[in-house]
């Protein structure tokens, strides 16, 4: 894997995306605790660096497939915060007219194709999208996100095999947050590193610190360039941690206290902000301005979601089949 040094503009763009993800997540949880929103919400707080660093390398043409814990992936790829919030609140103005909710987000105009709730299913879908772009002679790549637990599902192995045989332009991004629901990594996975599984399919397997923006950017750039040039897929294992348990309401009693404390001490968000300042990639005023602009964007998103109407009952029958049921 090559190491790339992104320019200051790109580094600040990564920060902007991480801030959007973090602030949106904090505010969603606040709204849930205050009783203003009710849903099964799988927070990706702690994992924001991964999609932020990948998405600065993508265009709107590139495809994204993600999982229920994928709001961070969708925001980084370009799903507007207003449409996300209205969707989370189940409102008619949401990206899926309030019918998808947090586990079924899509926004195809920015390449945000599917969010799935079935563990492992993002990967075969990504292979289908990759095959479509290959057959059409397009240059787009598909990012397939999934968790560490999903790497033990048959669909992971089938997808890596097929993508390798057909040299599909797919980047498999395993966001290894070290837990699958309440089961710790070593209790459910046979290998020390998921990236080692790439060997079985004769494709590159990159093991990377998913909380390090430059390492993450370098891995993503290496894999994306390989896919765009027709050489085929790459498996990236991005090491990270989820700070808010499996879903909101999970109190995390099964996580050893020292392990949790160490993960929080390595929180990528404040660490990256300090690094940008120390290395003079940006000034405090620049970053404060980004923080404030995003706060205003989330204020607007929340107000829009709260003031929007619920979907009409007739919507239950719409968008289910290619034709409309009378
Ligand atoms: C096929 C299938 N089996 C089981 C479940 C229940 N389930 C939902 S999330 C999850 C854990 C997945 O863990 P991981 O892949 O590590 O992703 P994470 O939630 O940590 O991001 C399980 C078992 C499911 N949704 N789909
Ligand atoms: Mg996991």
mmCIF file of C-alpha atoms and ligand atoms in Angstrom:
data_model
loop_
_atom_site.group_PDB
_atom_site.id
_atom_site.type_symbol
_atom_site.label_atom_id
_atom_site.label_comp_id
_atom_site.label_asym_id
_atom_site.label_seq_id
_atom_site.Cartn_x
_atom_site.Cartn_y
_atom_site.Cartn_z
ATOM 1 C CA UNK A 1 0.000 0.000 0.000
ATOM 2 C CA UNK A 2 1.312 3.454 -0.899
ATOM 3 C CA UNK A 3 1.200 6.288 1.630
ATOM 4 C CA UNK A 4 -0.282 9.464 0.218
ATOM 5 C CA UNK A 5 -0.149 12.900 1.791
ATOM 6 C CA UNK A 6 -3.414 14.701 1.037
ATOM 7 C CA UNK A 7 -3.186 18.508 0.578
ATOM 8 C CA UNK A 8 -4.537 20.859 3.265
ATOM 9 C CA UNK A 9 -7.785 21.426 1.409
ATOM 10 C CA UNK A 10 -8.508 17.674 1.331
ATOM 11 C CA UNK A 11 -7.515 17.292 4.984
ATOM 12 C CA UNK A 12 -9.923 20.056 5.966
ATOM 13 C CA UNK A 13 -12.618 18.472 3.816
ATOM 14 C CA UNK A 14 -12.149 15.226 5.765
ATOM 15 C CA UNK A 15 -12.529 17.243 8.992
ATOM 16 C CA UNK A 16 -15.714 18.863 7.660
ATOM 17 C CA UNK A 17 -17.248 15.475 6.906
ATOM 18 C CA UNK A 18 -16.205 14.060 10.297
ATOM 19 C CA UNK A 19 -17.761 17.087 11.994
ATOM 20 C CA UNK A 20 -21.009 16.681 10.070
ATOM 21 C CA UNK A 21 -21.212 13.008 11.068
ATOM 22 C CA UNK A 22 -20.334 13.648 14.717
ATOM 23 C CA UNK A 23 -22.626 16.612 15.216
ATOM 24 C CA UNK A 24 -25.533 14.905 13.468
ATOM 25 C CA UNK A 25 -25.043 11.775 15.579
ATOM 26 C CA UNK A 26 -24.798 13.686 18.868
ATOM 27 C CA UNK A 27 -27.944 15.639 18.013
ATOM 28 C CA UNK A 28 -29.940 12.570 16.902
ATOM 29 C CA UNK A 29 -29.144 10.873 20.204
ATOM 30 C CA UNK A 30 -30.109 14.057 22.063
ATOM 31 C CA UNK A 31 -33.446 14.174 20.210
ATOM 32 C CA UNK A 32 -34.078 10.504 21.028
ATOM 33 C CA UNK A 33 -33.270 10.996 24.721
ATOM 34 C CA UNK A 34 -35.605 13.995 24.818
ATOM 35 C CA UNK A 35 -38.374 11.873 23.267
ATOM 36 C CA UNK A 36 -38.565 13.903 20.053
ATOM 37 C CA UNK A 37 -37.503 10.966 17.842
ATOM 38 C CA UNK A 38 -38.115 7.223 18.203
ATOM 39 C CA UNK A 39 -36.367 4.579 16.100
ATOM 40 C CA UNK A 40 -33.817 1.774 16.235
ATOM 41 C CA UNK A 41 -30.677 3.914 15.813
ATOM 42 C CA UNK A 42 -27.251 2.324 15.280
ATOM 43 C CA UNK A 43 -24.792 5.092 16.054
ATOM 44 C CA UNK A 44 -21.476 5.107 14.189
ATOM 45 C CA UNK A 45 -19.895 7.622 16.577
ATOM 46 C CA UNK A 46 -16.189 6.711 16.714
ATOM 47 C CA UNK A 47 -16.180 5.433 13.117
ATOM 48 C CA UNK A 48 -16.499 8.793 11.320
ATOM 49 C CA UNK A 49 -12.976 8.914 9.961
ATOM 50 C CA UNK A 50 -13.533 5.900 7.678
ATOM 51 C CA UNK A 51 -16.206 7.300 5.326
ATOM 52 C CA UNK A 52 -14.839 10.844 5.616
ATOM 53 C CA UNK A 53 -11.423 9.794 4.289
ATOM 54 C CA UNK A 54 -12.862 7.491 1.606
ATOM 55 C CA UNK A 55 -15.501 9.857 0.259
ATOM 56 C CA UNK A 56 -13.114 12.718 -0.560
ATOM 57 C CA UNK A 57 -11.781 10.335 -3.243
ATOM 58 C CA UNK A 58 -15.195 9.606 -4.771
ATOM 59 C CA UNK A 59 -17.451 11.395 -7.235
ATOM 60 C CA UNK A 60 -21.255 11.462 -7.281
ATOM 61 C CA UNK A 61 -21.027 8.790 -10.012
ATOM 62 C CA UNK A 62 -19.414 6.284 -7.645
ATOM 63 C CA UNK A 63 -21.719 3.936 -5.781
ATOM 64 C CA UNK A 64 -22.057 3.352 -2.060
ATOM 65 C CA UNK A 65 -23.728 0.400 -0.369
ATOM 66 C CA UNK A 66 -23.886 0.335 3.388
ATOM 67 C CA UNK A 67 -25.560 -1.222 6.415
ATOM 68 C CA UNK A 68 -27.952 -0.191 9.215
ATOM 69 C CA UNK A 69 -24.918 1.382 10.940
ATOM 70 C CA UNK A 70 -24.366 3.527 7.868
ATOM 71 C CA UNK A 71 -25.673 7.037 8.497
ATOM 72 C CA UNK A 72 -22.027 8.186 8.620
ATOM 73 C CA UNK A 73 -21.341 6.592 5.211
ATOM 74 C CA UNK A 74 -24.420 8.226 3.683
ATOM 75 C CA UNK A 75 -23.691 11.710 5.077
ATOM 76 C CA UNK A 76 -20.075 11.568 3.904
ATOM 77 C CA UNK A 77 -21.153 10.522 0.391
ATOM 78 C CA UNK A 78 -23.614 13.405 0.111
ATOM 79 C CA UNK A 79 -27.054 12.508 1.477
ATOM 80 C CA UNK A 80 -28.286 15.998 2.557
ATOM 81 C CA UNK A 81 -28.679 16.328 6.354
ATOM 82 C CA UNK A 82 -32.210 17.755 5.980
ATOM 83 C CA UNK A 83 -33.436 14.734 4.003
ATOM 84 C CA UNK A 84 -31.668 12.356 6.383
ATOM 85 C CA UNK A 85 -33.250 13.911 9.472
ATOM 86 C CA UNK A 86 -36.733 13.956 7.925
ATOM 87 C CA UNK A 87 -36.275 10.288 7.008
ATOM 88 C CA UNK A 88 -35.116 9.380 10.525
ATOM 89 C CA UNK A 89 -38.193 11.164 11.894
ATOM 90 C CA UNK A 90 -40.422 9.185 9.497
ATOM 91 C CA UNK A 91 -41.646 12.292 7.658
ATOM 92 C CA UNK A 92 -43.000 12.645 4.102
ATOM 93 C CA UNK A 93 -40.115 14.993 3.207
ATOM 94 C CA UNK A 94 -37.457 12.376 3.993
ATOM 95 C CA UNK A 95 -35.123 10.864 1.401
ATOM 96 C CA UNK A 96 -37.438 7.794 1.187
ATOM 97 C CA UNK A 97 -40.653 9.713 1.959
ATOM 98 C CA UNK A 98 -40.442 8.551 5.575
ATOM 99 C CA UNK A 99 -40.911 4.906 4.622
ATOM 100 C CA UNK A 100 -37.320 3.728 4.978
ATOM 101 C CA UNK A 101 -36.152 5.075 8.316
ATOM 102 C CA UNK A 102 -32.573 4.787 9.574
ATOM 103 C CA UNK A 103 -32.047 1.244 8.283
ATOM 104 C CA UNK A 104 -33.155 1.851 4.695
ATOM 105 C CA UNK A 105 -31.599 5.037 3.380
ATOM 106 C CA UNK A 106 -31.016 5.718 -0.313
ATOM 107 C CA UNK A 107 -30.154 8.814 -2.340
ATOM 108 C CA UNK A 108 -29.130 7.666 -5.824
ATOM 109 C CA UNK A 109 -28.355 11.128 -7.242
ATOM 110 C CA UNK A 110 -25.247 11.170 -5.009
ATOM 111 C CA UNK A 111 -24.509 7.485 -5.564
ATOM 112 C CA UNK A 112 -25.954 6.484 -2.146
ATOM 113 C CA UNK A 113 -27.574 3.300 -3.454
ATOM 114 C CA UNK A 114 -28.691 1.050 -0.613
ATOM 115 C CA UNK A 115 -28.645 0.584 3.149
ATOM 116 C CA UNK A 116 -29.350 -2.966 4.236
ATOM 117 C CA UNK A 117 -30.428 -4.476 7.544
ATOM 118 C CA UNK A 118 -29.453 -8.015 6.573
ATOM 119 C CA UNK A 119 -25.947 -8.713 7.834
ATOM 120 C CA UNK A 120 -23.632 -9.547 4.909
ATOM 121 C CA UNK A 121 -26.021 -8.446 2.177
ATOM 122 C CA UNK A 122 -24.219 -5.236 1.217
ATOM 123 C CA UNK A 123 -21.488 -7.238 -0.531
ATOM 124 C CA UNK A 124 -23.472 -9.206 -3.160
ATOM 125 C CA UNK A 125 -25.446 -6.034 -3.950
ATOM 126 C CA UNK A 126 -22.150 -4.173 -4.454
ATOM 127 C CA UNK A 127 -20.985 -6.956 -6.798
ATOM 128 C CA UNK A 128 -24.153 -6.446 -8.861
ATOM 129 C CA UNK A 129 -23.545 -2.699 -9.086
ATOM 130 C CA UNK A 130 -19.886 -3.319 -9.931
ATOM 131 C CA UNK A 131 -20.830 -5.783 -12.669
ATOM 132 C CA UNK A 132 -23.322 -3.278 -14.130
ATOM 133 C CA UNK A 133 -20.669 -0.543 -14.364
ATOM 134 C CA UNK A 134 -18.147 -3.011 -15.801
ATOM 135 C CA UNK A 135 -20.594 -4.159 -18.503
ATOM 136 C CA UNK A 136 -21.408 -0.535 -19.380
ATOM 137 C CA UNK A 137 -17.712 0.363 -19.604
ATOM 138 C CA UNK A 138 -18.066 3.019 -16.881
ATOM 139 C CA UNK A 139 -15.232 4.169 -14.644
ATOM 140 C CA UNK A 140 -17.257 4.203 -11.450
ATOM 141 C CA UNK A 141 -16.322 2.194 -8.406
ATOM 142 C CA UNK A 142 -18.575 0.737 -5.715
ATOM 143 C CA UNK A 143 -17.807 0.922 -2.001
ATOM 144 C CA UNK A 144 -19.288 -1.975 -0.012
ATOM 145 C CA UNK A 145 -19.340 -1.299 3.721
ATOM 146 C CA UNK A 146 -19.941 -4.001 6.319
ATOM 147 C CA UNK A 147 -18.961 -4.950 9.860
ATOM 148 C CA UNK A 148 -16.491 -7.430 11.323
ATOM 149 C CA UNK A 149 -19.327 -9.830 12.179
ATOM 150 C CA UNK A 150 -20.486 -9.783 8.550
ATOM 151 C CA UNK A 151 -17.139 -11.213 7.461
ATOM 152 C CA UNK A 152 -18.272 -14.530 8.976
ATOM 153 C CA UNK A 153 -21.355 -14.680 6.742
ATOM 154 C CA UNK A 154 -21.273 -16.774 3.567
ATOM 155 C CA UNK A 155 -22.142 -13.786 1.375
ATOM 156 C CA UNK A 156 -18.776 -12.176 2.263
ATOM 157 C CA UNK A 157 -16.842 -15.171 0.911
ATOM 158 C CA UNK A 158 -19.052 -15.602 -2.155
ATOM 159 C CA UNK A 159 -18.768 -11.910 -2.998
ATOM 160 C CA UNK A 160 -14.995 -11.733 -2.639
ATOM 161 C CA UNK A 161 -14.625 -14.816 -4.810
ATOM 162 C CA UNK A 162 -16.924 -13.547 -7.553
ATOM 163 C CA UNK A 163 -15.472 -10.036 -7.478
ATOM 164 C CA UNK A 164 -11.964 -11.518 -7.801
ATOM 165 C CA UNK A 165 -12.897 -13.861 -10.669
ATOM 166 C CA UNK A 166 -14.665 -11.084 -12.614
ATOM 167 C CA UNK A 167 -12.254 -8.292 -11.530
ATOM 168 C CA UNK A 168 -15.175 -6.173 -10.362
ATOM 169 C CA UNK A 169 -14.520 -2.510 -9.456
ATOM 170 C CA UNK A 170 -15.602 -3.019 -5.848
ATOM 171 C CA UNK A 171 -13.827 -1.962 -2.653
ATOM 172 C CA UNK A 172 -14.881 -4.084 0.306
ATOM 173 C CA UNK A 173 -14.598 -1.932 3.439
ATOM 174 C CA UNK A 174 -14.856 -3.874 6.680
ATOM 175 C CA UNK A 175 -15.408 -1.386 9.495
ATOM 176 C CA UNK A 176 -14.011 -3.519 12.312
ATOM 177 C CA UNK A 177 -15.489 -1.956 15.463
ATOM 178 C CA UNK A 178 -14.550 -5.123 17.374
ATOM 179 C CA UNK A 179 -18.086 -6.163 18.313
ATOM 180 C CA UNK A 180 -20.953 -7.862 16.512
ATOM 181 C CA UNK A 181 -24.007 -7.008 18.598
ATOM 182 C CA UNK A 182 -22.733 -8.117 22.043
ATOM 183 C CA UNK A 183 -20.098 -10.617 20.878
ATOM 184 C CA UNK A 184 -16.479 -9.489 20.955
ATOM 185 C CA UNK A 185 -14.354 -10.005 17.873
ATOM 186 C CA UNK A 186 -12.216 -12.923 19.107
ATOM 187 C CA UNK A 187 -15.266 -14.926 20.273
ATOM 188 C CA UNK A 188 -16.719 -15.053 16.776
ATOM 189 C CA UNK A 189 -13.927 -14.753 14.236
ATOM 190 C CA UNK A 190 -11.274 -17.341 13.384
ATOM 191 C CA UNK A 191 -8.546 -15.012 12.090
ATOM 192 C CA UNK A 192 -6.518 -12.339 13.875
ATOM 193 C CA UNK A 193 -7.034 -10.036 10.912
ATOM 194 C CA UNK A 194 -10.017 -10.067 8.553
ATOM 195 C CA UNK A 195 -7.764 -8.574 5.854
ATOM 196 C CA UNK A 196 -5.873 -11.928 5.842
ATOM 197 C CA UNK A 197 -8.974 -13.524 4.320
ATOM 198 C CA UNK A 198 -8.213 -11.673 1.065
ATOM 199 C CA UNK A 199 -5.400 -14.184 0.431
ATOM 200 C CA UNK A 200 -7.985 -16.916 -0.194
ATOM 201 C CA UNK A 201 -9.349 -14.918 -3.111
ATOM 202 C CA UNK A 202 -5.999 -13.690 -4.490
ATOM 203 C CA UNK A 203 -6.856 -10.037 -3.957
ATOM 204 C CA UNK A 204 -5.028 -7.400 -1.853
ATOM 205 C CA UNK A 205 -6.040 -7.222 1.806
ATOM 206 C CA UNK A 206 -5.176 -3.943 3.543
ATOM 207 C CA UNK A 207 -5.186 -3.697 7.332
ATOM 208 C CA UNK A 208 -5.425 -0.080 8.380
ATOM 209 C CA UNK A 209 -6.056 2.150 11.383
ATOM 210 C CA UNK A 210 -9.542 3.383 10.509
ATOM 211 C CA UNK A 211 -9.176 6.219 13.019
ATOM 212 C CA UNK A 212 -6.156 7.660 11.188
ATOM 213 C CA UNK A 213 -7.323 9.884 8.313
ATOM 214 C CA UNK A 214 -4.060 9.693 6.361
ATOM 215 C CA UNK A 215 -3.747 5.900 6.648
ATOM 216 C CA UNK A 216 -7.410 5.527 5.721
ATOM 217 C CA UNK A 217 -7.066 7.909 2.783
ATOM 218 C CA UNK A 218 -3.967 6.069 1.553
ATOM 219 C CA UNK A 219 -5.645 2.650 1.719
ATOM 220 C CA UNK A 220 -8.758 3.948 -0.022
ATOM 221 C CA UNK A 221 -6.754 5.686 -2.757
ATOM 222 C CA UNK A 222 -4.712 2.538 -3.411
ATOM 223 C CA UNK A 223 -7.868 0.414 -3.685
ATOM 224 C CA UNK A 224 -9.889 2.933 -5.699
ATOM 225 C CA UNK A 225 -7.090 3.400 -8.259
ATOM 226 C CA UNK A 226 -6.797 -0.372 -8.649
ATOM 227 C CA UNK A 227 -10.559 -0.727 -9.165
ATOM 228 C CA UNK A 228 -10.799 2.200 -11.603
ATOM 229 C CA UNK A 229 -7.985 0.848 -13.731
ATOM 230 C CA UNK A 230 -9.786 -2.491 -14.135
ATOM 231 C CA UNK A 231 -7.475 -4.556 -11.900
ATOM 232 C CA UNK A 232 -10.287 -5.643 -9.602
ATOM 233 C CA UNK A 233 -11.373 -5.570 -5.975
ATOM 234 C CA UNK A 234 -9.540 -4.912 -2.696
ATOM 235 C CA UNK A 235 -10.492 -5.807 0.843
ATOM 236 C CA UNK A 236 -9.800 -3.056 3.387
ATOM 237 C CA UNK A 237 -10.109 -3.797 7.090
ATOM 238 C CA UNK A 238 -10.407 -0.494 8.949
ATOM 239 C CA UNK A 239 -9.861 -0.828 12.697
ATOM 240 C CA UNK A 240 -12.170 1.317 14.813
ATOM 241 C CA UNK A 241 -14.632 1.247 17.722
ATOM 242 C CA UNK A 242 -18.302 2.136 18.200
ATOM 243 C CA UNK A 243 -18.823 4.390 21.211
ATOM 244 C CA UNK A 244 -22.581 4.020 21.626
ATOM 245 C CA UNK A 245 -23.049 0.268 21.760
ATOM 246 C CA UNK A 246 -24.917 -1.819 19.216
ATOM 247 C CA UNK A 247 -27.932 0.474 19.180
ATOM 248 C CA UNK A 248 -29.211 3.280 21.363
ATOM 249 C CA UNK A 249 -30.432 1.739 24.604
ATOM 250 C CA UNK A 250 -27.553 -0.772 24.744
ATOM 251 C CA UNK A 251 -25.735 0.138 27.963
ATOM 252 C CA UNK A 252 -22.584 -1.760 26.927
ATOM 253 C CA UNK A 253 -22.212 -3.781 30.177
ATOM 254 C CA UNK A 254 -20.458 -6.540 28.210
ATOM 255 C CA UNK A 255 -17.591 -4.229 27.162
ATOM 256 C CA UNK A 256 -14.676 -4.330 29.648
ATOM 257 C CA UNK A 257 -14.352 -0.867 31.226
ATOM 258 C CA UNK A 258 -10.630 -0.542 30.462
ATOM 259 C CA UNK A 259 -11.206 -1.459 26.823
ATOM 260 C CA UNK A 260 -13.936 1.134 26.477
ATOM 261 C CA UNK A 261 -11.866 3.819 28.212
ATOM 262 C CA UNK A 262 -8.900 3.140 25.909
ATOM 263 C CA UNK A 263 -11.125 3.389 22.835
ATOM 264 C CA UNK A 264 -12.640 6.677 23.963
ATOM 265 C CA UNK A 265 -9.163 8.025 24.762
ATOM 266 C CA UNK A 266 -8.295 7.329 21.110
ATOM 267 C CA UNK A 267 -11.424 9.158 19.857
ATOM 268 C CA UNK A 268 -10.473 10.078 16.273
ATOM 269 C CA UNK A 269 -12.404 13.337 16.233
ATOM 270 C CA UNK A 270 -10.626 15.515 18.844
ATOM 271 C CA UNK A 271 -7.335 13.831 17.938
ATOM 272 C CA UNK A 272 -7.658 14.850 14.296
ATOM 273 C CA UNK A 273 -8.705 18.406 15.171
ATOM 274 C CA UNK A 274 -5.586 18.824 17.353
ATOM 275 C CA UNK A 275 -3.387 17.335 14.641
ATOM 276 C CA UNK A 276 -4.718 19.748 11.999
ATOM 277 C CA UNK A 277 -3.902 22.671 14.300
ATOM 278 C CA UNK A 278 -0.467 21.405 15.395
ATOM 279 C CA UNK A 279 0.632 20.773 11.817
ATOM 280 C CA UNK A 280 -0.866 24.111 10.711
ATOM 281 C CA UNK A 281 -3.083 22.548 8.093
ATOM 282 C CA UNK A 282 -5.806 24.888 9.349
ATOM 283 C CA UNK A 283 -6.222 27.630 11.946
ATOM 284 C CA UNK A 284 -8.511 27.443 14.977
ATOM 285 C CA UNK A 285 -10.688 30.118 13.358
ATOM 286 C CA UNK A 286 -11.049 27.979 10.194
ATOM 287 C CA UNK A 287 -12.146 24.925 12.174
ATOM 288 C CA UNK A 288 -14.452 26.943 14.460
ATOM 289 C CA UNK A 289 -16.141 28.347 11.357
ATOM 290 C CA UNK A 290 -16.712 24.804 10.037
ATOM 291 C CA UNK A 291 -18.123 23.701 13.406
ATOM 292 C CA UNK A 292 -20.530 26.647 13.464
ATOM 293 C CA UNK A 293 -21.655 26.209 9.847
ATOM 294 C CA UNK A 294 -22.417 22.551 10.544
ATOM 295 C CA UNK A 295 -24.265 23.426 13.717
ATOM 296 C CA UNK A 296 -26.491 25.723 11.635
ATOM 297 C CA UNK A 297 -26.971 22.944 9.041
ATOM 298 C CA UNK A 298 -28.096 20.488 11.730
ATOM 299 C CA UNK A 299 -30.347 23.122 13.360
ATOM 300 C CA UNK A 300 -32.013 23.556 9.997
ATOM 301 C CA UNK A 301 -32.228 19.791 9.412
ATOM 302 C CA UNK A 302 -33.836 19.199 12.799
ATOM 303 C CA UNK A 303 -36.333 22.045 12.379
ATOM 304 C CA UNK A 304 -37.211 20.792 8.885
ATOM 305 C CA UNK A 305 -37.716 17.225 10.153
ATOM 306 C CA UNK A 306 -39.816 18.269 13.135
ATOM 307 C CA UNK A 307 -42.067 20.613 11.152
ATOM 308 C CA UNK A 308 -42.635 18.238 8.213
ATOM 309 C CA UNK A 309 -45.859 16.200 7.931
ATOM 310 C CA UNK A 310 -46.002 12.393 8.274
ATOM 311 C CA UNK A 311 -46.523 10.379 5.057
ATOM 312 C CA UNK A 312 -50.063 10.016 3.769
ATOM 313 C CA UNK A 313 -51.613 6.549 4.351
ATOM 314 C CA UNK A 314 -51.770 5.973 0.562
ATOM 315 C CA UNK A 315 -47.931 5.889 0.558
ATOM 316 C CA UNK A 316 -48.055 2.391 2.074
ATOM 317 C CA UNK A 317 -48.898 1.033 -1.380
ATOM 318 C CA UNK A 318 -46.541 3.272 -3.375
ATOM 319 C CA UNK A 319 -42.967 2.403 -4.419
ATOM 320 C CA UNK A 320 -43.534 -1.264 -3.595
ATOM 321 C CA UNK A 321 -43.971 -2.603 -7.121
ATOM 322 C CA UNK A 322 -42.930 -1.142 -10.477
ATOM 323 C CA UNK A 323 -46.585 -0.310 -11.091
ATOM 324 C CA UNK A 324 -48.979 1.296 -8.643
ATOM 325 C CA UNK A 325 -51.700 -0.733 -6.914
ATOM 326 C CA UNK A 326 -55.103 0.986 -7.179
HETATM 327 C C1 LIG B 1 -28.432 -12.300 8.363
HETATM 328 C C2 LIG B 1 -28.586 -11.610 9.686
HETATM 329 N N1 LIG B 1 -28.253 -12.277 10.812
HETATM 330 C C3 LIG B 1 -28.374 -11.660 12.018
HETATM 331 C C4 LIG B 1 -28.839 -10.357 12.099
HETATM 332 C C5 LIG B 1 -28.937 -9.671 13.456
HETATM 333 N N2 LIG B 1 -27.835 -8.710 13.583
HETATM 334 C C6 LIG B 1 -28.034 -7.403 13.337
HETATM 335 S S1 LIG B 1 -26.622 -6.527 13.514
HETATM 336 C C7 LIG B 1 -25.728 -7.875 13.926
HETATM 337 C C8 LIG B 1 -24.270 -7.757 14.258
HETATM 338 C C9 LIG B 1 -23.412 -7.465 13.074
HETATM 339 O O1 LIG B 1 -22.135 -7.053 13.511
HETATM 340 P P1 LIG B 1 -21.068 -6.421 12.550
HETATM 341 O O2 LIG B 1 -21.124 -7.075 11.226
HETATM 342 O O3 LIG B 1 -19.771 -6.422 13.255
HETATM 343 O O4 LIG B 1 -21.582 -4.910 12.335
HETATM 344 P P2 LIG B 1 -21.728 -3.730 13.415
HETATM 345 O O5 LIG B 1 -23.146 -3.759 13.905
HETATM 346 O O6 LIG B 1 -20.741 -3.930 14.488
HETATM 347 O O7 LIG B 1 -21.463 -2.456 12.655
HETATM 348 C C10 LIG B 1 -26.542 -9.012 13.938
HETATM 349 C C11 LIG B 1 -26.067 -10.355 14.275
HETATM 350 C C12 LIG B 1 -29.187 -9.714 10.898
HETATM 351 N N3 LIG B 1 -29.634 -8.446 10.879
HETATM 352 N N4 LIG B 1 -29.013 -10.339 9.705
HETATM 353 MG MG1 LIG B 2 -18.900 -4.899 14.392
#
